[in-house]
PDB file of C-alpha atoms in Angstrom:
ATOM      1  CA  MET A   1     -16.863  -5.351  62.163  1.00 66.00           C
ATOM      2  CA  ARG A   2     -16.576  -1.696  61.730  1.00 73.00           C
ATOM      3  CA  SER A   3     -20.064  -1.148  61.074  1.00 74.00           C
ATOM      4  CA  LYS A   4     -22.790   0.357  62.407  1.00 80.00           C
ATOM      5  CA  ARG A   5     -24.381  -2.579  63.200  1.00 81.00           C
ATOM      6  CA  LYS A   6     -25.360  -3.029  66.748  1.00 88.00           C
ATOM      7  CA  PRO A   7     -22.977  -6.006  68.349  1.00 83.00           C
ATOM      8  CA  LEU A   8     -25.526  -8.220  68.630  1.00 88.00           C
ATOM      9  CA  SER A   9     -26.723  -8.231  65.099  1.00 87.00           C
ATOM     10  CA  LYS A  10     -22.753  -8.596  63.628  1.00 87.00           C
ATOM     11  CA  LEU A  11     -22.329 -11.290  66.589  1.00 90.00           C
ATOM     12  CA  GLY A  12     -25.455 -13.162  64.737  1.00 92.00           C
ATOM     13  CA  LEU A  13     -24.364 -12.403  60.798  1.00 90.00           C
ATOM     14  CA  GLY A  14     -20.977 -13.862  62.731  1.00 90.00           C
ATOM     15  CA  ILE A  15     -22.355 -17.267  63.485  1.00 95.00           C
ATOM     16  CA  PHE A  16     -24.709 -17.850  60.804  1.00 96.00           C
ATOM     17  CA  LEU A  17     -22.107 -16.795  57.638  1.00 94.00           C
ATOM     18  CA  CYS A  18     -19.217 -19.315  59.581  1.00 95.00           C
ATOM     19  CA  LEU A  19     -21.996 -22.037  60.165  1.00 97.00           C
ATOM     20  CA  VAL A  20     -23.454 -21.575  56.384  1.00 97.00           C
ATOM     21  CA  ILE A  21     -19.514 -21.734  55.122  1.00 96.00           C
ATOM     22  CA  LEU A  22     -18.796 -24.835  57.597  1.00 96.00           C
ATOM     23  CA  LEU A  23     -22.166 -26.664  56.328  1.00 97.00           C
ATOM     24  CA  PHE A  24     -20.528 -26.205  52.249  1.00 96.00           C
ATOM     25  CA  GLY A  25     -17.147 -27.980  53.119  1.00 95.00           C
ATOM     26  CA  ILE A  26     -19.145 -30.409  55.057  1.00 96.00           C
ATOM     27  CA  SER A  27     -21.393 -30.984  51.943  1.00 97.00           C
ATOM     28  CA  ARG A  28     -18.314 -30.969  49.709  1.00 96.00           C
ATOM     29  CA  ILE A  29     -16.974 -34.205  51.835  1.00 96.00           C
ATOM     30  CA  TYR A  30     -20.536 -36.012  52.066  1.00 96.00           C
ATOM     31  CA  LEU A  31     -20.974 -35.597  48.544  1.00 96.00           C
ATOM     32  CA  GLY A  32     -17.516 -37.168  47.685  1.00 94.00           C
ATOM     33  CA  VAL A  33     -16.515 -34.456  45.787  1.00 95.00           C
ATOM     34  CA  HIS A  34     -13.280 -33.302  47.904  1.00 94.00           C
ATOM     35  CA  TYR A  35     -11.326 -35.258  50.640  1.00 96.00           C
ATOM     36  CA  THR A  36     -11.542 -33.749  53.844  1.00 96.00           C
ATOM     37  CA  SER A  37      -7.657 -32.546  53.636  1.00 96.00           C
ATOM     38  CA  ASP A  38      -9.080 -30.209  50.608  1.00 96.00           C
ATOM     39  CA  VAL A  39     -11.762 -29.000  52.609  1.00 96.00           C
ATOM     40  CA  LEU A  40      -9.436 -28.048  55.787  1.00 97.00           C
ATOM     41  CA  ALA A  41      -6.534 -27.094  53.161  1.00 97.00           C
ATOM     42  CA  GLY A  42      -9.341 -24.486  51.901  1.00 96.00           C
ATOM     43  CA  PHE A  43     -10.420 -23.366  55.101  1.00 96.00           C
ATOM     44  CA  ILE A  44      -7.079 -22.144  56.555  1.00 97.00           C
ATOM     45  CA  ALA A  45      -6.016 -20.784  53.207  1.00 97.00           C
ATOM     46  CA  GLY A  46      -9.240 -18.889  53.236  1.00 96.00           C
ATOM     47  CA  SER A  47      -8.913 -17.581  57.305  1.00 96.00           C
ATOM     48  CA  VAL A  48      -4.860 -16.508  55.920  1.00 98.00           C
ATOM     49  CA  TRP A  49      -6.217 -14.604  53.384  1.00 98.00           C
ATOM     50  CA  LEU A  50      -8.864 -13.149  55.810  1.00 95.00           C
ATOM     51  CA  VAL A  51      -5.993 -12.547  58.076  1.00 96.00           C
ATOM     52  CA  ILE A  52      -4.359 -10.766  55.345  1.00 97.00           C
ATOM     53  CA  CYS A  53      -7.093  -8.599  53.951  1.00 96.00           C
ATOM     54  CA  ILE A  54      -8.056  -7.620  57.752  1.00 92.00           C
ATOM     55  CA  SER A  55      -4.465  -6.517  58.673  1.00 95.00           C
ATOM     56  CA  LEU A  56      -4.297  -4.328  55.652  1.00 95.00           C
ATOM     57  CA  LEU A  57      -7.101  -2.227  55.891  1.00 93.00           C
ATOM     58  CA  GLU A  58      -6.967  -1.754  59.278  1.00 92.00           C
ATOM     59  CA  ILE A  59      -3.030  -0.384  58.403  1.00 94.00           C
ATOM     60  CA  ILE A  60      -4.622   1.449  55.777  1.00 93.00           C
ATOM     61  CA  TYR A  61      -7.674   2.841  58.255  1.00 90.00           C
ATOM     62  CA  LEU A  62      -4.599   3.545  61.011  1.00 92.00           C
ATOM     63  CA  TYR A  63      -2.767   5.800  58.700  1.00 92.00           C
ATOM     64  CA  LYS A  64      -5.275   7.915  57.092  1.00 85.00           C
TER      65      LYS A  64
END
């Protein structure tokens, strides 16, 4: 979110990428490769990892 792009393009890109991630999860459930609980756990684990990484980057940016 700290890029130099225009806010509207960042929002559009963010929505597009979230949609792609959601469609991957739905396809895994539809094809019977994973249970719904597995996909939801993956989404939660990925979200936690994203928050941790963004938080660490913000801390580094703050002290730099």
